């Protein structure tokens, strides 16, 4: 091997090394750019929500019902109340079923049954939300002869059940087995152990899971289209169509009226604030625990 | 925390029950977006006549009005095309009344720089919606509009994505003026469109036209006026260019012969002053009402609509029904039983 | 997000021991819990039964022709699902092409590259992104994104890519703003959080030993990521992508608002189209009384359900195989 050859190879190595370092740097830069690109739309959407929506969030917005199309003024009071009622009802219907189902999975069932129900819940979580509207239209709206609060709440509750079931089960599995054994040794009935010890121990986690599910369904529009249906007036009755914030945003967004566009932005700002608030309280609940 | 949530939801349910228990008749309607602006004004005015009745009208399209009435998910429907006997036979709840409540114009509205006032004839509009004319500066459009500077941009033809009476009136007109249209697409509330973009309801179409430069769409006159969208004057059967207005629709309505079942068309009407793309809109309700209170409230409201309500139609850019027709409708409304 | 159990004030609420041995308490509670767990199964069965039984009229009348026909014309009783299936597949494909690389790179950044102080805030931001509802993306799409794409981005794309033979046909023809590409971009934004979150979980489950071994061989940072992390985790990352696909296929409101709602099949990505979910959203309400029309829409729902369930189950299996403690909670 001559020195010329050796130094040539060394030079080549150096080149290659430099190239590899450059490639590594470029890829790292690409990763940073990707992360930035991912966050960018969030920044834009929040910016526009504030820009377009903030000026229309006023007292009227929270206290009045929609004005006739094309005439200015009006608000989304009925839609905000409607969304609150739909969410409360959906939670009242869906959360207990989800929690109880999770209790069965973690406390009673055999691993095989638990695995299959968990799998079913995962499948349900993956079903597009519009499909739930179709189902509820068939099983609630048509038999009841009318769009209704109840139908909308059922559609949302159906979405909540598998969400709550999965999160609750995870929390229940975190409760140390020793608690159960100790209580059993004291001769306490199994169901009382579950209710008073296991669920109580995990209660914060369960509430967190329910809140996450509420946050998840609170922006849903598709399942409400032909169940809750929307309403331009006040209605809080169970058997009448009811307004909901996401539905109203949709109707207003695709309309030609500038006043409605403004209100759609305002409604979106209120809706997203509500959702972020729910997520924040979840964070608060989980954070408080860690301390 | 759980208890708090529980009591909160209980309080909410109690509130709902309390509100639902109030002595109010809530009427749910849906369908035609063609006459939603009219309904909105009527509901507002009717509050002074009878404050105990509240209305919820969802403009989901005429097809929705018919289907939702037939599946009995609403108390009344509205549609700008009538149900044929075959469709009427699907009712499980006895005969359905189809009563005209207003007539209106369908205008071609567009989004062009400077919003020039354009003139169209049926052939040109048919060619646009058949995809034969694709540019705004097409010679055919230019020939109708001498002196207007038309851009060399693509035409976006906006149509309805829902089953629509406005679509029916529009295609009914195009079929009567263009043999190419009649043989390929024909009259339908859900025509098979050639390309273009779909919008839901008159509001959806107007919304698209407003948003998209180069767009053209057919909407009820009130939607164009309310949103300050320019719309074309149309060449009518007599060869005159006519502006859409309550008056020119009234002329067209006056030429129509209205049979006993009120199913009629008034497109491409004769007469120098008749606007050619016009049509009535019908309310749909069951002759035999299941709920006595709702039935009575419905009959009372629509009696008001076809009499007093007609007086405010023109200010909403709709043509009122002639008195002779009003009397015939009142007679039918008297047959509503509950 | 971990959901920690709470070990608190058990002592201030003594368990009412009372009639401890009530024989019915246990059985009753157990059956109530069982019933609740079975609700999930019942919902799935009800859903399948409802969709299948209501699809039967068109299934009987047209069989599989519905899947292959291009014509959707309710007035003439022609029901072809092809334009909707096509639109669903095309928008989802666009979304995947855009979202998957971005998400995986972001996940790599989060697990291997980013300074520690930046990781948690970034994760929180991505969670916020996930929380934005579909209808708000649609609103933003109509008034902000689409006008920008129409005036700035699409003409440039057409000018640059349009003349290339082959690929060019995807980027040609008139630009309306509304169409497959706009819808695909919005869907991409919407599936980025889930793909990123699952990818991150997958990358975190790659043993550190892998990385250390690669470093020991003198690999650069990127080489470590590529050889030791990405190729090790590729099956799980595929699962993450497929999970994103499951989301994309069923996305409804935002897509309905920006795709143009026109049942046609066009090669150009600028052209307006339609998807299974959006045609159901637009037309389902009016179908009520017409048996065939309703049935056709139910069948579209059934098609959508079958596609999404198959995709999701595939994703679940891939992700589950890749993570030790079952990443399925993301589904």
Coordinates of C-alpha atoms in Angstrom, one line a residue, chain B residues 142-315:
Chain B
X142 CA -70.3 37.9 -24.5
X143 CA -73.0 38.1 -27.3
X144 CA -75.7 38.5 -24.7
X145 CA -73.7 41.1 -22.8
X146 CA -72.2 43.6 -25.2
X147 CA -70.0 46.2 -23.4
X148 CA -69.5 44.1 -20.4
X149 CA -65.8 43.1 -19.9
X150 CA -65.9 39.4 -19.0
X151 CA -62.8 37.7 -17.5
X152 CA -61.1 34.7 -19.1
X153 CA -61.7 32.6 -16.0
X154 CA -63.3 29.2 -15.3
X155 CA -67.0 29.1 -14.6
X156 CA -67.8 27.2 -11.4
X157 CA -71.3 26.0 -11.7
X158 CA -72.8 25.6 -8.2
X159 CA -75.8 23.3 -7.8
X160 CA -77.7 21.8 -4.9
X161 CA -76.4 18.8 -3.1
X162 CA -79.7 18.0 -1.5
X163 CA -83.1 17.1 -3.0
X164 CA -84.4 20.5 -3.9
X165 CA -87.5 22.1 -5.2
X166 CA -85.3 25.0 -6.4
X167 CA -83.4 22.5 -8.5
X168 CA -86.8 21.2 -9.8
X169 CA -87.9 24.7 -10.8
X170 CA -84.6 25.4 -12.4
X171 CA -84.4 22.1 -14.4
X172 CA -88.1 22.4 -15.2
X173 CA -87.3 25.7 -16.9
X174 CA -84.2 24.4 -18.6
X175 CA -86.1 21.4 -20.0
X176 CA -88.7 23.7 -21.4
X177 CA -86.2 25.9 -23.2
X178 CA -83.4 23.6 -24.2
X179 CA -83.9 20.3 -26.0
X180 CA -80.4 19.3 -25.2
X181 CA -81.1 19.7 -21.5
X182 CA -84.5 17.9 -21.7
X183 CA -83.0 14.9 -23.5
X184 CA -79.9 14.5 -21.3
X185 CA -80.8 15.6 -17.8
X186 CA -84.5 16.6 -17.7
X187 CA -86.7 17.7 -14.8
X188 CA -85.6 16.5 -11.3
X189 CA -85.2 17.6 -7.8
X190 CA -82.0 15.6 -7.8
X191 CA -80.6 15.9 -11.3
X192 CA -77.4 14.2 -12.3
X193 CA -75.2 17.2 -12.6
X194 CA -72.3 17.5 -15.0
X195 CA -69.4 18.5 -12.7
X196 CA -69.6 21.6 -10.7
X197 CA -69.9 22.1 -6.9
X198 CA -72.7 21.2 -4.6
X199 CA -74.1 23.3 -1.8
X200 CA -76.7 22.4 0.8
X201 CA -79.8 24.4 0.6
X202 CA -80.3 27.8 -1.1
X203 CA -78.1 29.2 1.7
X204 CA -75.4 26.7 0.8
X205 CA -75.4 27.6 -2.9
X206 CA -75.5 31.3 -2.1
X207 CA -72.6 30.8 0.4
X208 CA -70.5 29.0 -2.3
X209 CA -71.2 31.8 -4.9
X210 CA -70.2 34.4 -2.3
X211 CA -67.0 32.5 -1.5
X212 CA -65.8 31.4 -4.9
X213 CA -64.7 33.8 -7.5
X214 CA -66.0 32.7 -10.9
X215 CA -69.0 30.9 -9.4
X216 CA -72.5 30.9 -10.7
X217 CA -75.5 29.4 -8.8
X218 CA -79.2 29.4 -8.9
X219 CA -80.9 30.6 -5.8
X220 CA -84.3 32.1 -4.7
X221 CA -84.3 35.8 -5.3
X222 CA -84.4 36.7 -1.5
X223 CA -81.0 35.0 -1.0
X224 CA -79.4 37.1 -3.8
X225 CA -81.0 40.3 -2.5
X226 CA -80.2 39.7 1.2
X227 CA -76.6 38.9 0.4
X228 CA -76.1 41.6 -2.2
X229 CA -75.1 39.1 -4.8
X230 CA -75.6 40.2 -8.4
X231 CA -78.0 38.3 -10.5
X232 CA -78.9 38.1 -14.2
X233 CA -81.9 39.4 -16.0
X234 CA -83.4 36.5 -18.0
X235 CA -84.7 36.4 -21.5
X236 CA -88.3 35.2 -21.3
X237 CA -90.6 33.4 -23.7
X238 CA -91.6 36.6 -25.4
X239 CA -87.9 37.4 -26.0
X240 CA -87.7 40.2 -23.5
X241 CA -85.1 40.5 -20.8
X242 CA -86.9 40.6 -17.5
X243 CA -85.7 41.5 -14.0
X244 CA -86.7 39.0 -11.3
X245 CA -89.1 40.8 -8.9
X246 CA -92.4 40.1 -7.0
X247 CA -94.2 41.9 -9.9
X248 CA -92.6 39.8 -12.7
X249 CA -93.3 36.6 -10.8
X250 CA -96.9 37.7 -10.2
X251 CA -97.3 38.1 -14.0
X252 CA -96.1 34.6 -14.5
X253 CA -98.3 33.3 -11.7
X254 CA -101.3 35.1 -13.3
X255 CA -100.9 33.1 -16.5
X256 CA -100.8 29.7 -14.7
X257 CA -103.9 27.5 -14.6
X258 CA -104.2 26.1 -11.2
X259 CA -106.0 22.7 -10.9
X260 CA -108.0 21.5 -7.9
X261 CA -105.0 19.6 -6.5
X262 CA -102.8 22.7 -6.8
X263 CA -100.1 20.9 -8.7
X264 CA -98.9 23.3 -11.4
X265 CA -95.8 24.7 -13.0
X266 CA -95.3 28.3 -14.0
X267 CA -91.9 28.3 -15.7
X268 CA -91.3 29.9 -19.1
X269 CA -94.6 31.7 -18.8
X270 CA -95.9 33.8 -21.7
X271 CA -96.2 37.6 -21.5
X272 CA -93.8 40.4 -22.0
X273 CA -93.3 41.1 -18.3
X274 CA -93.3 37.5 -17.0
X275 CA -90.1 36.3 -15.3
X276 CA -89.4 32.8 -16.7
X277 CA -87.7 30.9 -13.8
X278 CA -90.5 31.1 -11.2
X279 CA -92.4 28.6 -9.2
X280 CA -94.8 28.2 -6.3
X281 CA -93.9 26.6 -3.0
X282 CA -96.3 24.3 -1.3
X283 CA -96.8 23.5 2.4
X284 CA -97.4 19.9 3.1
X285 CA -99.6 18.7 6.0
X286 CA -101.8 15.9 6.9
X287 CA -105.5 16.3 6.5
X288 CA -106.1 14.3 9.6
X289 CA -103.9 15.7 12.4
X290 CA -103.0 13.4 15.3
X291 CA -102.4 16.0 17.9
X292 CA -105.4 18.2 18.4
X293 CA -103.5 21.2 19.7
X294 CA -100.9 21.1 17.0
X295 CA -103.4 20.5 14.3
X296 CA -105.5 23.5 15.3
X297 CA -102.4 25.7 15.6
X298 CA -101.2 24.6 12.2
X299 CA -104.5 25.2 10.4
X300 CA -104.8 28.6 12.1
X301 CA -101.3 29.6 11.2
X302 CA -101.6 28.6 7.5
X303 CA -104.9 30.4 7.2
X304 CA -103.1 33.5 8.4
X305 CA -100.2 32.8 6.0
X306 CA -102.4 32.6 2.9
X307 CA -104.3 35.8 3.8
X308 CA -102.5 38.3 6.1
X309 CA -99.1 36.7 5.5
X310 CA -99.4 37.4 1.8
X311 CA -99.4 41.1 2.5
X312 CA -95.8 40.9 3.6
X313 CA -94.6 38.6 0.8
X314 CA -93.6 41.3 -1.6
X315 CA -91.3 43.0 0.8

